[in-house]
């Protein structure tokens, strides 16, 4: 971790008192003010709903330039990684800080295979969920249950345990996701296979049945590999912050990941990819494709409706992942010979957003969720599994953020303050 540079002192004047606060600068020259002494020196706290202006940590993992639309994992640009790498290698990069050499790749892949099956007793969980259970509920339950089945891995002091922990989660969450899908359609589960790579294994567990001679389509496997890379990390987003918060209380990794899955489920976060498709279907069916009507609703302050897949807390330009996902969506549909009216509608909606001053004046652009669901749909993945796909991709990033927090000497239990606005003291009579 590069030590942040002190670039001088900021002055804060409150009444007749002036204090100095250190100014810090990160590796990409982003500036921050260190307010750790603020309350002790002044009795004041800061007020920042949604932590729009608040940094919770220093981190080596992911860098985003929201104004320029730049995303890098450990210094590598997202376009480079999506084009040239396997998701398994990007997972290794996020956790260890370097891309794996052949020996490290082979060892990591062997761990993934060795940990791909679920404990037989865990399999019975699926039977007790109702068929209509959302797969994100199942996934979160499976994640926290791993701490009951594999408690020995709570000791992160040993380096080899980290690879066990990472690959166990990466592999078993992928298996659990496929099992939850099979359960939801009443099909028998399909076990993972050691002769298939990570993405091919998932597709086989999802779509193979005792009566079809399913063969993994390389176009679909390649698209899944890229999609998982696009989702692998995104610095201090809502679910990553939840992972850090839960981990800061010294809760175990599996409990932290389970909480992160629940945060990601929210429609304002990872759940948006499912809601984009449902929004496009409603526009087509209810509004006969009337984009103008839905754009007018999104701009109407009296209407709570928002365009799903549009806008971002950090990107005030086109999300670089959305650019890759848009091209991928077209390529996958072409290569599979599939046409989808929702894709044309999505492009029409995007054009309306890019041309409308309401969105442009607020720097609202398509984000990662705008096109990814359309690609999953072309690959045959059902809508209620889209956020599960996001979660599987994000697991290495969550683990990397959690491990970094555990190793940070400045890390403390997360406990924000508040401005109290309730009743002042009163007696019970
Ligand atoms: C992800 O943080 C991450 O990195 C997340 C993520 C990751 O990889 O982890 O990138 C993944 O969560 C992507 C975002 C997916 N969510 C959606 O697509 C849901 C739709 N988007 C919005 O709800 C919203 O844009 C958020 C939640 C993404 C961001 O919310 P902010 O930063 O709190 O912005 P805001 O609500 O304060 O909006 C600012 C203005 C407001 O108008 P004014 O009050 O200035 O008049 O923009 C408007 C908002 O009303 N606005 C929208 C809009 N998003 C913001 N208006 C219409 N449609 C929208 N989608």
Tab-separated table of C-alpha atoms and ligand atoms in Angstrom:
chain	number	residue	atom	x	y	z
A	1	UNK	CA	0.000	0.000	0.000
A	2	UNK	CA	1.416	3.378	-1.023
A	3	UNK	CA	1.530	5.740	1.973
A	4	UNK	CA	-0.702	8.730	1.235
A	5	UNK	CA	1.188	12.002	0.958
A	6	UNK	CA	0.612	14.832	3.405
A	7	UNK	CA	0.218	17.913	1.215
A	8	UNK	CA	-0.173	20.520	3.936
A	9	UNK	CA	-2.825	21.594	6.414
A	10	UNK	CA	-6.407	22.765	5.885
A	11	UNK	CA	-7.679	25.454	8.268
A	12	UNK	CA	-11.129	25.176	9.829
A	13	UNK	CA	-12.445	28.181	11.712
A	14	UNK	CA	-15.346	27.666	14.162
A	15	UNK	CA	-16.245	30.840	16.020
A	16	UNK	CA	-13.041	32.277	17.419
A	17	UNK	CA	-11.245	28.915	17.216
A	18	UNK	CA	-9.186	27.800	14.211
A	19	UNK	CA	-7.848	24.277	13.891
A	20	UNK	CA	-5.588	22.720	11.276
A	21	UNK	CA	-6.434	19.384	9.640
A	22	UNK	CA	-3.924	17.403	7.519
A	23	UNK	CA	-4.549	17.304	3.740
A	24	UNK	CA	-3.820	13.935	2.126
A	25	UNK	CA	-3.209	12.895	-1.503
A	26	UNK	CA	-3.693	9.413	-3.002
A	27	UNK	CA	-1.776	7.581	-5.732
A	28	UNK	CA	-3.896	9.219	-8.449
A	29	UNK	CA	-3.617	12.657	-6.783
A	30	UNK	CA	-7.148	12.653	-5.350
A	31	UNK	CA	-7.274	14.873	-2.275
A	32	UNK	CA	-8.745	14.251	1.204
A	33	UNK	CA	-8.900	16.014	4.558
A	34	UNK	CA	-8.067	13.884	7.599
A	35	UNK	CA	-10.805	14.728	10.133
A	36	UNK	CA	-9.937	12.058	12.702
A	37	UNK	CA	-9.158	14.780	15.301
A	38	UNK	CA	-12.239	16.900	14.492
A	39	UNK	CA	-14.597	15.973	17.361
A	40	UNK	CA	-11.819	15.855	19.951
A	41	UNK	CA	-10.547	19.307	18.872
A	42	UNK	CA	-13.900	21.021	18.235
A	43	UNK	CA	-16.741	18.903	19.682
A	44	UNK	CA	-18.218	18.943	16.149
A	45	UNK	CA	-18.971	15.962	13.869
A	46	UNK	CA	-19.504	16.072	10.101
A	47	UNK	CA	-22.930	15.467	8.492
A	48	UNK	CA	-22.875	13.529	5.186
A	49	UNK	CA	-25.954	11.321	4.439
A	50	UNK	CA	-25.016	8.505	2.053
A	51	UNK	CA	-21.312	9.236	2.666
A	52	UNK	CA	-21.159	11.207	-0.612
A	53	UNK	CA	-18.094	13.144	0.584
A	54	UNK	CA	-16.714	10.671	3.106
A	55	UNK	CA	-13.786	8.275	2.667
A	56	UNK	CA	-13.894	5.258	5.000
A	57	UNK	CA	-10.460	3.799	4.235
A	58	UNK	CA	-7.307	3.866	2.137
A	59	UNK	CA	-7.266	1.091	-0.454
A	60	UNK	CA	-4.898	-0.473	-2.990
A	61	UNK	CA	-7.514	-2.502	-4.799
A	62	UNK	CA	-9.660	-0.509	-7.258
A	63	UNK	CA	-9.447	2.980	-8.678
A	64	UNK	CA	-12.361	4.811	-10.313
A	65	UNK	CA	-12.213	8.202	-11.996
A	66	UNK	CA	-15.934	9.019	-12.202
A	67	UNK	CA	-15.461	12.142	-14.302
A	68	UNK	CA	-13.304	10.391	-16.935
A	69	UNK	CA	-15.058	7.005	-16.788
A	70	UNK	CA	-11.932	5.106	-15.741
A	71	UNK	CA	-11.975	1.798	-13.800
A	72	UNK	CA	-8.798	-0.131	-12.857
A	73	UNK	CA	-8.305	-3.228	-10.697
A	74	UNK	CA	-4.825	-3.101	-9.079
A	75	UNK	CA	-3.777	-0.662	-11.837
A	76	UNK	CA	-5.056	-2.728	-14.796
A	77	UNK	CA	-7.734	-1.051	-16.952
A	78	UNK	CA	-11.096	-2.857	-17.049
A	79	UNK	CA	-11.123	-2.966	-20.867
A	80	UNK	CA	-7.701	-4.668	-20.889
A	81	UNK	CA	-8.722	-7.226	-18.278
A	82	UNK	CA	-12.076	-8.010	-19.949
A	83	UNK	CA	-10.360	-8.483	-23.304
A	84	UNK	CA	-7.316	-10.520	-22.261
A	85	UNK	CA	-7.974	-12.335	-18.957
A	86	UNK	CA	-9.935	-15.190	-17.431
A	87	UNK	CA	-12.224	-14.317	-14.514
A	88	UNK	CA	-10.318	-16.750	-12.279
A	89	UNK	CA	-7.102	-14.781	-12.909
A	90	UNK	CA	-8.829	-11.457	-12.183
A	91	UNK	CA	-10.137	-12.962	-8.918
A	92	UNK	CA	-6.543	-13.909	-8.038
A	93	UNK	CA	-5.367	-10.387	-8.987
A	94	UNK	CA	-7.932	-8.683	-6.749
A	95	UNK	CA	-7.083	-10.832	-3.720
A	96	UNK	CA	-3.293	-11.099	-4.136
A	97	UNK	CA	-2.488	-7.855	-6.001
A	98	UNK	CA	-0.774	-9.517	-8.983
A	99	UNK	CA	-1.951	-11.582	-11.942
A	100	UNK	CA	-1.068	-15.266	-11.336
A	101	UNK	CA	1.793	-17.000	-13.131
A	102	UNK	CA	1.057	-20.446	-14.590
A	103	UNK	CA	1.881	-22.292	-11.355
A	104	UNK	CA	-0.310	-19.955	-9.281
A	105	UNK	CA	-3.111	-20.180	-11.868
A	106	UNK	CA	-3.016	-23.979	-11.840
A	107	UNK	CA	-2.949	-24.152	-8.029
A	108	UNK	CA	-5.854	-21.664	-7.748
A	109	UNK	CA	-7.861	-23.599	-10.342
A	110	UNK	CA	-7.180	-26.896	-8.539
A	111	UNK	CA	-8.472	-25.350	-5.288
A	112	UNK	CA	-11.609	-24.178	-7.130
A	113	UNK	CA	-12.226	-27.742	-8.317
A	114	UNK	CA	-11.517	-29.267	-4.902
A	115	UNK	CA	-14.038	-26.937	-3.254
A	116	UNK	CA	-16.746	-27.027	-5.920
A	117	UNK	CA	-19.177	-29.445	-4.240
A	118	UNK	CA	-21.596	-28.472	-1.473
A	119	UNK	CA	-21.771	-30.451	1.777
A	120	UNK	CA	-24.578	-33.012	1.373
A	121	UNK	CA	-26.379	-31.553	4.400
A	122	UNK	CA	-26.298	-28.102	2.697
A	123	UNK	CA	-28.020	-29.562	-0.329
A	124	UNK	CA	-31.102	-30.270	1.786
A	125	UNK	CA	-31.461	-26.517	2.448
A	126	UNK	CA	-32.656	-26.062	-1.107
A	127	UNK	CA	-35.486	-28.507	-0.459
A	128	UNK	CA	-36.836	-26.393	2.390
A	129	UNK	CA	-37.012	-23.159	0.338
A	130	UNK	CA	-40.320	-22.534	-1.501
A	131	UNK	CA	-39.997	-22.815	-5.304
A	132	UNK	CA	-40.717	-19.082	-5.671
A	133	UNK	CA	-37.883	-18.104	-3.277
A	134	UNK	CA	-35.671	-15.425	-4.829
A	135	UNK	CA	-32.218	-16.923	-5.552
A	136	UNK	CA	-30.560	-13.986	-3.723
A	137	UNK	CA	-32.266	-15.119	-0.502
A	138	UNK	CA	-30.976	-18.638	-1.019
A	139	UNK	CA	-27.482	-17.416	-1.905
A	140	UNK	CA	-27.222	-15.263	1.219
A	141	UNK	CA	-28.401	-18.170	3.397
A	142	UNK	CA	-25.872	-20.503	1.770
A	143	UNK	CA	-23.023	-18.012	2.292
A	144	UNK	CA	-23.555	-17.630	6.038
A	145	UNK	CA	-24.139	-21.397	6.408
A	146	UNK	CA	-20.609	-22.037	5.137
A	147	UNK	CA	-19.320	-20.713	8.473
A	148	UNK	CA	-21.143	-23.613	10.184
A	149	UNK	CA	-19.753	-26.219	7.806
A	150	UNK	CA	-16.177	-24.878	7.520
A	151	UNK	CA	-15.398	-23.067	10.817
A	152	UNK	CA	-11.726	-24.031	10.625
A	153	UNK	CA	-11.113	-21.327	8.027
A	154	UNK	CA	-11.744	-18.465	10.433
A	155	UNK	CA	-8.010	-18.171	10.982
A	156	UNK	CA	-6.855	-15.740	8.263
A	157	UNK	CA	-3.345	-15.563	9.721
A	158	UNK	CA	-2.103	-18.382	7.505
A	159	UNK	CA	-1.571	-17.307	3.856
A	160	UNK	CA	-2.607	-20.698	2.448
A	161	UNK	CA	-5.929	-20.373	4.232
A	162	UNK	CA	-6.693	-17.282	2.151
A	163	UNK	CA	-6.633	-19.254	-1.090
A	164	UNK	CA	-8.738	-21.939	0.561
A	165	UNK	CA	-11.186	-19.300	1.790
A	166	UNK	CA	-11.352	-17.429	-1.527
A	167	UNK	CA	-11.704	-20.503	-3.720
A	168	UNK	CA	-14.150	-22.158	-1.317
A	169	UNK	CA	-16.458	-19.148	-1.535
A	170	UNK	CA	-15.949	-18.567	-5.269
A	171	UNK	CA	-16.594	-22.206	-6.073
A	172	UNK	CA	-19.357	-23.068	-3.635
A	173	UNK	CA	-21.334	-19.860	-4.291
A	174	UNK	CA	-21.297	-20.684	-8.000
A	175	UNK	CA	-22.563	-24.225	-7.226
A	176	UNK	CA	-25.205	-22.904	-4.816
A	177	UNK	CA	-26.415	-20.403	-7.442
A	178	UNK	CA	-26.885	-23.146	-10.026
A	179	UNK	CA	-28.604	-25.411	-7.467
A	180	UNK	CA	-31.033	-22.628	-6.497
A	181	UNK	CA	-31.953	-22.196	-10.170
A	182	UNK	CA	-32.528	-25.919	-10.660
A	183	UNK	CA	-34.647	-26.004	-7.482
A	184	UNK	CA	-36.762	-23.077	-8.739
A	185	UNK	CA	-37.657	-24.939	-11.959
A	186	UNK	CA	-38.077	-28.357	-10.319
A	187	UNK	CA	-35.151	-29.922	-12.165
A	188	UNK	CA	-32.633	-32.322	-10.580
A	189	UNK	CA	-29.422	-30.580	-9.548
A	190	UNK	CA	-26.289	-31.109	-11.648
A	191	UNK	CA	-22.997	-31.531	-9.800
A	192	UNK	CA	-19.855	-29.584	-10.788
A	193	UNK	CA	-17.229	-31.348	-12.915
A	194	UNK	CA	-13.442	-31.231	-12.639
A	195	UNK	CA	-12.946	-31.323	-16.405
A	196	UNK	CA	-14.733	-27.992	-16.957
A	197	UNK	CA	-13.358	-24.487	-16.337
A	198	UNK	CA	-15.102	-22.051	-13.971
A	199	UNK	CA	-17.615	-20.488	-16.379
A	200	UNK	CA	-18.250	-23.679	-18.360
A	201	UNK	CA	-18.892	-25.537	-15.093
A	202	UNK	CA	-21.506	-22.992	-14.058
A	203	UNK	CA	-23.304	-23.126	-17.414
A	204	UNK	CA	-23.304	-26.926	-17.333
A	205	UNK	CA	-24.763	-26.968	-13.801
A	206	UNK	CA	-27.410	-24.461	-14.946
A	207	UNK	CA	-28.518	-25.969	-18.243
A	208	UNK	CA	-27.529	-29.628	-18.388
A	209	UNK	CA	-30.373	-32.118	-17.672
A	210	UNK	CA	-30.613	-35.936	-17.659
A	211	UNK	CA	-32.393	-35.792	-21.007
A	212	UNK	CA	-30.474	-33.205	-23.040
A	213	UNK	CA	-26.951	-33.624	-24.347
A	214	UNK	CA	-26.073	-30.090	-23.254
A	215	UNK	CA	-22.867	-28.706	-24.749
A	216	UNK	CA	-21.469	-25.395	-23.463
A	217	UNK	CA	-21.554	-22.780	-26.257
A	218	UNK	CA	-18.124	-21.051	-26.310
A	219	UNK	CA	-19.830	-17.755	-27.205
A	220	UNK	CA	-21.892	-17.943	-23.996
A	221	UNK	CA	-18.914	-19.081	-21.882
A	222	UNK	CA	-16.772	-16.225	-23.215
A	223	UNK	CA	-19.537	-13.709	-22.540
A	224	UNK	CA	-19.965	-15.013	-18.979
A	225	UNK	CA	-16.214	-14.735	-18.393
A	226	UNK	CA	-16.258	-11.065	-19.468
A	227	UNK	CA	-19.403	-10.257	-17.486
A	228	UNK	CA	-17.925	-11.705	-14.274
A	229	UNK	CA	-14.765	-9.622	-14.801
A	230	UNK	CA	-16.838	-6.442	-15.297
A	231	UNK	CA	-18.534	-7.064	-11.931
A	232	UNK	CA	-15.491	-8.218	-9.942
A	233	UNK	CA	-14.967	-5.080	-7.810
A	234	UNK	CA	-15.955	-1.434	-7.593
A	235	UNK	CA	-14.157	0.087	-4.564
A	236	UNK	CA	-16.398	1.314	-1.701
A	237	UNK	CA	-19.874	0.695	-3.202
A	238	UNK	CA	-22.839	-0.061	-0.932
A	239	UNK	CA	-22.293	-3.829	-0.612
A	240	UNK	CA	-18.503	-3.541	-0.256
A	241	UNK	CA	-19.073	-1.013	2.533
A	242	UNK	CA	-21.450	-3.473	4.216
A	243	UNK	CA	-18.782	-6.194	3.976
A	244	UNK	CA	-16.268	-3.866	5.641
A	245	UNK	CA	-18.767	-2.741	8.287
A	246	UNK	CA	-19.767	-6.295	9.266
A	247	UNK	CA	-16.140	-7.448	9.156
A	248	UNK	CA	-15.074	-4.488	11.320
A	249	UNK	CA	-17.044	-6.057	14.187
A	250	UNK	CA	-14.789	-9.115	13.797
A	251	UNK	CA	-17.646	-11.157	12.291
A	252	UNK	CA	-16.359	-13.951	10.044
A	253	UNK	CA	-15.925	-13.616	6.260
A	254	UNK	CA	-18.915	-15.795	5.413
A	255	UNK	CA	-21.256	-13.699	7.596
A	256	UNK	CA	-19.835	-10.536	6.004
A	257	UNK	CA	-20.345	-11.874	2.448
A	258	UNK	CA	-23.892	-12.949	3.345
A	259	UNK	CA	-24.671	-9.374	4.440
A	260	UNK	CA	-23.082	-8.003	1.257
A	261	UNK	CA	-25.323	-10.254	-0.862
A	262	UNK	CA	-28.359	-8.758	0.882
A	263	UNK	CA	-27.164	-5.197	0.221
A	264	UNK	CA	-26.490	-6.002	-3.441
A	265	UNK	CA	-30.059	-7.342	-3.775
A	266	UNK	CA	-31.447	-3.811	-3.454
A	267	UNK	CA	-32.930	-2.354	-6.710
A	268	UNK	CA	-30.810	0.799	-6.289
A	269	UNK	CA	-27.676	-1.397	-6.298
A	270	UNK	CA	-27.122	-4.770	-7.938
A	271	UNK	CA	-30.841	-5.563	-8.076
A	272	UNK	CA	-31.108	-2.909	-10.825
A	273	UNK	CA	-30.081	-5.394	-13.550
A	274	UNK	CA	-33.267	-7.403	-12.938
A	275	UNK	CA	-35.380	-4.231	-12.674
A	276	UNK	CA	-34.016	-2.908	-15.996
A	277	UNK	CA	-35.491	-5.892	-17.836
A	278	UNK	CA	-38.797	-5.642	-15.936
A	279	UNK	CA	-38.897	-1.905	-16.773
A	280	UNK	CA	-38.242	-2.539	-20.479
A	281	UNK	CA	-40.900	-5.282	-20.564
A	282	UNK	CA	-43.424	-2.915	-18.966
A	283	UNK	CA	-42.590	-0.163	-21.482
A	284	UNK	CA	-43.126	-2.625	-24.342
A	285	UNK	CA	-46.320	-4.188	-22.950
A	286	UNK	CA	-48.030	-1.356	-21.034
A	287	UNK	CA	-46.772	1.697	-22.919
A	288	UNK	CA	-46.458	0.065	-26.355
A	289	UNK	CA	-42.787	1.090	-26.443
A	290	UNK	CA	-43.512	4.761	-25.727
A	291	UNK	CA	-40.057	5.905	-24.574
A	292	UNK	CA	-41.121	9.560	-24.353
A	293	UNK	CA	-43.770	8.675	-21.746
A	294	UNK	CA	-41.360	6.768	-19.495
A	295	UNK	CA	-38.687	9.490	-19.787
A	296	UNK	CA	-41.276	12.102	-18.782
A	297	UNK	CA	-42.183	9.986	-15.726
A	298	UNK	CA	-38.511	9.673	-14.734
A	299	UNK	CA	-38.159	13.480	-14.839
A	300	UNK	CA	-41.383	14.138	-12.910
A	301	UNK	CA	-40.513	14.966	-9.289
A	302	UNK	CA	-44.008	13.926	-8.232
A	303	UNK	CA	-43.452	10.459	-9.643
A	304	UNK	CA	-41.156	8.125	-7.639
A	305	UNK	CA	-40.325	6.223	-10.853
A	306	UNK	CA	-36.663	6.199	-11.868
A	307	UNK	CA	-35.020	4.811	-14.992
A	308	UNK	CA	-33.318	1.623	-13.779
A	309	UNK	CA	-29.773	1.144	-15.025
A	310	UNK	CA	-29.262	4.910	-15.309
A	311	UNK	CA	-27.239	7.164	-12.996
A	312	UNK	CA	-24.391	6.473	-10.623
A	313	UNK	CA	-22.985	7.928	-7.423
A	314	UNK	CA	-19.436	8.026	-8.776
A	315	UNK	CA	-19.612	7.912	-12.594
A	316	UNK	CA	-20.590	11.358	-13.903
A	317	UNK	CA	-19.837	10.041	-17.385
A	318	UNK	CA	-20.599	6.836	-19.291
A	319	UNK	CA	-19.820	3.808	-17.035
A	320	UNK	CA	-16.884	2.097	-18.838
A	321	UNK	CA	-18.407	-1.282	-17.939
A	322	UNK	CA	-21.683	-0.306	-19.631
A	323	UNK	CA	-19.750	0.453	-22.822
A	324	UNK	CA	-18.224	-3.049	-22.798
A	325	UNK	CA	-21.564	-4.648	-21.850
A	326	UNK	CA	-23.398	-2.819	-24.680
A	327	UNK	CA	-20.971	-4.114	-27.309
A	328	UNK	CA	-21.045	-7.599	-25.752
A	329	UNK	CA	-24.842	-7.632	-25.859
A	330	UNK	CA	-24.793	-6.958	-29.602
A	331	UNK	CA	-22.000	-9.509	-30.225
A	332	UNK	CA	-23.705	-12.288	-28.239
A	333	UNK	CA	-27.070	-11.727	-29.954
A	334	UNK	CA	-25.379	-11.727	-33.388
A	335	UNK	CA	-23.275	-14.822	-32.634
A	336	UNK	CA	-26.271	-16.691	-31.217
A	337	UNK	CA	-28.528	-15.488	-34.027
A	338	UNK	CA	-30.944	-14.101	-31.434
A	339	UNK	CA	-32.997	-10.920	-31.810
A	340	UNK	CA	-34.676	-9.235	-28.850
A	341	UNK	CA	-37.041	-6.223	-29.142
A	342	UNK	CA	-35.933	-5.136	-25.667
A	343	UNK	CA	-32.426	-4.416	-27.013
A	344	UNK	CA	-33.771	-1.988	-29.622
A	345	UNK	CA	-35.951	-0.405	-26.932
A	346	UNK	CA	-32.954	-0.101	-24.576
A	347	UNK	CA	-30.908	1.654	-27.279
A	348	UNK	CA	-33.817	4.015	-27.979
A	349	UNK	CA	-34.108	4.766	-24.258
A	350	UNK	CA	-30.355	5.354	-23.986
A	351	UNK	CA	-30.464	7.777	-26.914
A	352	UNK	CA	-33.315	9.679	-25.228
A	353	UNK	CA	-31.326	9.908	-21.966
A	354	UNK	CA	-28.178	11.122	-23.743
A	355	UNK	CA	-30.185	13.765	-25.623
A	356	UNK	CA	-32.227	15.095	-22.692
A	357	UNK	CA	-30.964	18.017	-20.638
A	358	UNK	CA	-32.587	16.694	-17.435
A	359	UNK	CA	-30.210	13.713	-17.499
A	360	UNK	CA	-27.220	15.446	-19.008
A	361	UNK	CA	-27.375	18.351	-16.531
A	362	UNK	CA	-27.272	15.770	-13.723
A	363	UNK	CA	-24.560	13.658	-15.380
A	364	UNK	CA	-26.877	10.655	-15.619
A	365	UNK	CA	-25.677	7.940	-18.017
A	366	UNK	CA	-26.295	4.199	-18.457
A	367	UNK	CA	-24.499	2.222	-15.745
A	368	UNK	CA	-23.337	-1.408	-15.677
A	369	UNK	CA	-26.867	-2.696	-15.090
A	370	UNK	CA	-28.381	-1.164	-18.234
A	371	UNK	CA	-27.136	-3.753	-20.751
A	372	UNK	CA	-25.901	-6.686	-18.674
A	373	UNK	CA	-29.383	-8.118	-18.082
A	374	UNK	CA	-30.061	-8.115	-21.839
A	375	UNK	CA	-26.874	-10.143	-22.350
A	376	UNK	CA	-27.747	-12.644	-19.603
A	377	UNK	CA	-31.203	-12.944	-21.210
A	378	UNK	CA	-29.644	-13.736	-24.602
A	379	UNK	CA	-27.498	-16.387	-22.839
A	380	UNK	CA	-30.658	-18.064	-21.513
A	381	UNK	CA	-30.184	-17.004	-17.876
A	382	UNK	CA	-33.559	-16.218	-16.216
A	383	UNK	CA	-34.268	-12.657	-14.997
A	384	UNK	CA	-34.429	-13.531	-11.294
A	385	UNK	CA	-30.861	-14.910	-11.544
A	386	UNK	CA	-29.324	-11.665	-12.883
A	387	UNK	CA	-28.387	-10.243	-9.483
A	388	UNK	CA	-27.004	-13.648	-8.475
A	389	UNK	CA	-24.684	-13.373	-11.497
A	390	UNK	CA	-23.639	-9.933	-10.244
A	391	UNK	CA	-22.933	-11.429	-6.797
A	392	UNK	CA	-20.835	-14.300	-8.182
A	393	UNK	CA	-18.744	-11.809	-10.138
A	394	UNK	CA	-18.351	-9.527	-7.092
A	395	UNK	CA	-17.224	-12.201	-4.604
A	396	UNK	CA	-13.454	-11.751	-5.267
A	397	UNK	CA	-13.781	-7.975	-4.845
A	398	UNK	CA	-15.709	-8.344	-1.610
A	399	UNK	CA	-13.103	-10.786	-0.257
A	400	UNK	CA	-10.243	-8.462	-1.281
A	401	UNK	CA	-11.930	-5.500	0.458
A	402	UNK	CA	-12.589	-7.594	3.591
A	403	UNK	CA	-9.010	-8.915	3.782
A	404	UNK	CA	-7.599	-5.407	3.232
A	405	UNK	CA	-9.757	-4.070	6.080
A	406	UNK	CA	-8.564	-6.900	8.386
A	407	UNK	CA	-4.930	-6.087	7.584
A	408	UNK	CA	-5.349	-2.286	7.945
A	409	UNK	CA	-3.649	-1.101	11.189
A	410	UNK	CA	-5.968	1.939	11.232
A	411	UNK	CA	-9.163	-0.164	10.914
A	412	UNK	CA	-11.610	0.203	13.822
A	413	UNK	CA	-15.162	-0.994	14.329
A	414	UNK	CA	-17.464	1.036	12.072
A	415	UNK	CA	-19.685	3.263	14.192
A	416	UNK	CA	-20.912	6.549	12.563
A	417	UNK	CA	-22.338	9.380	14.728
A	418	UNK	CA	-25.596	11.352	14.244
A	419	UNK	CA	-27.340	14.672	14.804
A	420	UNK	CA	-30.090	13.935	17.323
A	421	UNK	CA	-33.416	15.600	16.509
A	422	UNK	CA	-35.759	13.720	18.851
A	423	UNK	CA	-37.474	14.854	22.083
A	424	UNK	CA	-35.224	16.438	24.709
A	425	UNK	CA	-35.196	14.903	28.204
A	426	UNK	CA	-38.621	14.378	29.805
A	427	UNK	CA	-39.807	12.528	32.939
A	428	UNK	CA	-42.195	9.556	33.089
A	429	UNK	CA	-45.190	10.720	35.183
B	1	LIG	C1	-24.718	-0.216	-8.980
B	1	LIG	O1	-21.691	2.465	-6.122
B	1	LIG	C2	-21.344	1.568	-7.022
B	1	LIG	O2	-20.229	1.478	-7.442
B	1	LIG	C3	-22.483	0.617	-7.433
B	1	LIG	C4	-22.207	-0.283	-8.643
B	1	LIG	C5	-21.155	-1.367	-8.334
B	1	LIG	O3	-20.513	-1.848	-9.276
B	1	LIG	O4	-21.073	-1.770	-7.136
B	1	LIG	O5	-21.771	0.491	-9.748
B	1	LIG	C6	-23.474	-1.050	-9.039
B	1	LIG	O6	-25.375	-0.206	-7.965
B	1	LIG	C7	-25.075	0.651	-10.152
B	1	LIG	C8	-26.355	1.533	-9.907
B	1	LIG	C9	-27.599	0.646	-10.149
B	1	LIG	N1	-28.826	1.383	-9.725
B	1	LIG	C10	-29.678	1.869	-10.643
B	1	LIG	O7	-29.495	1.832	-11.852
B	1	LIG	C11	-30.934	2.502	-10.027
B	1	LIG	C12	-31.279	3.821	-10.727
B	1	LIG	N2	-30.278	4.844	-10.345
B	1	LIG	C13	-30.574	5.747	-9.283
B	1	LIG	O8	-31.456	5.298	-8.311
B	1	LIG	C14	-29.361	6.542	-8.791
B	1	LIG	O9	-28.773	7.072	-9.898
B	1	LIG	C15	-28.311	5.844	-7.944
B	1	LIG	C16	-28.900	5.124	-6.780
B	1	LIG	C17	-27.526	4.871	-8.754
B	1	LIG	C18	-27.326	6.923	-7.440
B	1	LIG	O10	-28.038	7.712	-6.539
B	1	LIG	P1	-27.393	9.063	-5.940
B	1	LIG	O11	-25.932	9.136	-6.234
B	1	LIG	O12	-27.838	9.164	-4.522
B	1	LIG	O13	-28.042	10.207	-6.827
B	1	LIG	P2	-29.367	10.997	-6.441
B	1	LIG	O14	-30.451	10.017	-6.098
B	1	LIG	O15	-29.003	12.044	-5.446
B	1	LIG	O16	-29.739	11.672	-7.861
B	1	LIG	C19	-29.189	12.940	-8.232
B	1	LIG	C20	-30.261	13.557	-9.147
B	1	LIG	C21	-31.644	13.632	-8.484
B	1	LIG	O17	-32.349	14.704	-9.097
B	1	LIG	P3	-32.337	16.178	-8.344
B	1	LIG	O18	-32.728	15.951	-6.898
B	1	LIG	O19	-30.898	16.691	-8.497
B	1	LIG	O20	-33.347	16.983	-9.116
B	1	LIG	O21	-30.420	12.736	-10.324
B	1	LIG	C22	-31.757	12.213	-10.332
B	1	LIG	C23	-32.304	12.351	-8.928
B	1	LIG	O22	-33.725	12.461	-8.936
B	1	LIG	N3	-31.644	10.800	-10.728
B	1	LIG	C24	-32.470	10.155	-11.551
B	1	LIG	C25	-31.955	8.860	-11.671
B	1	LIG	N4	-30.849	8.740	-10.928
B	1	LIG	C26	-30.659	9.944	-10.337
B	1	LIG	N5	-33.591	10.574	-12.193
B	1	LIG	C27	-34.194	9.624	-12.980
B	1	LIG	N6	-33.775	8.352	-13.150
B	1	LIG	C28	-32.658	7.937	-12.499
B	1	LIG	N7	-32.222	6.679	-12.667
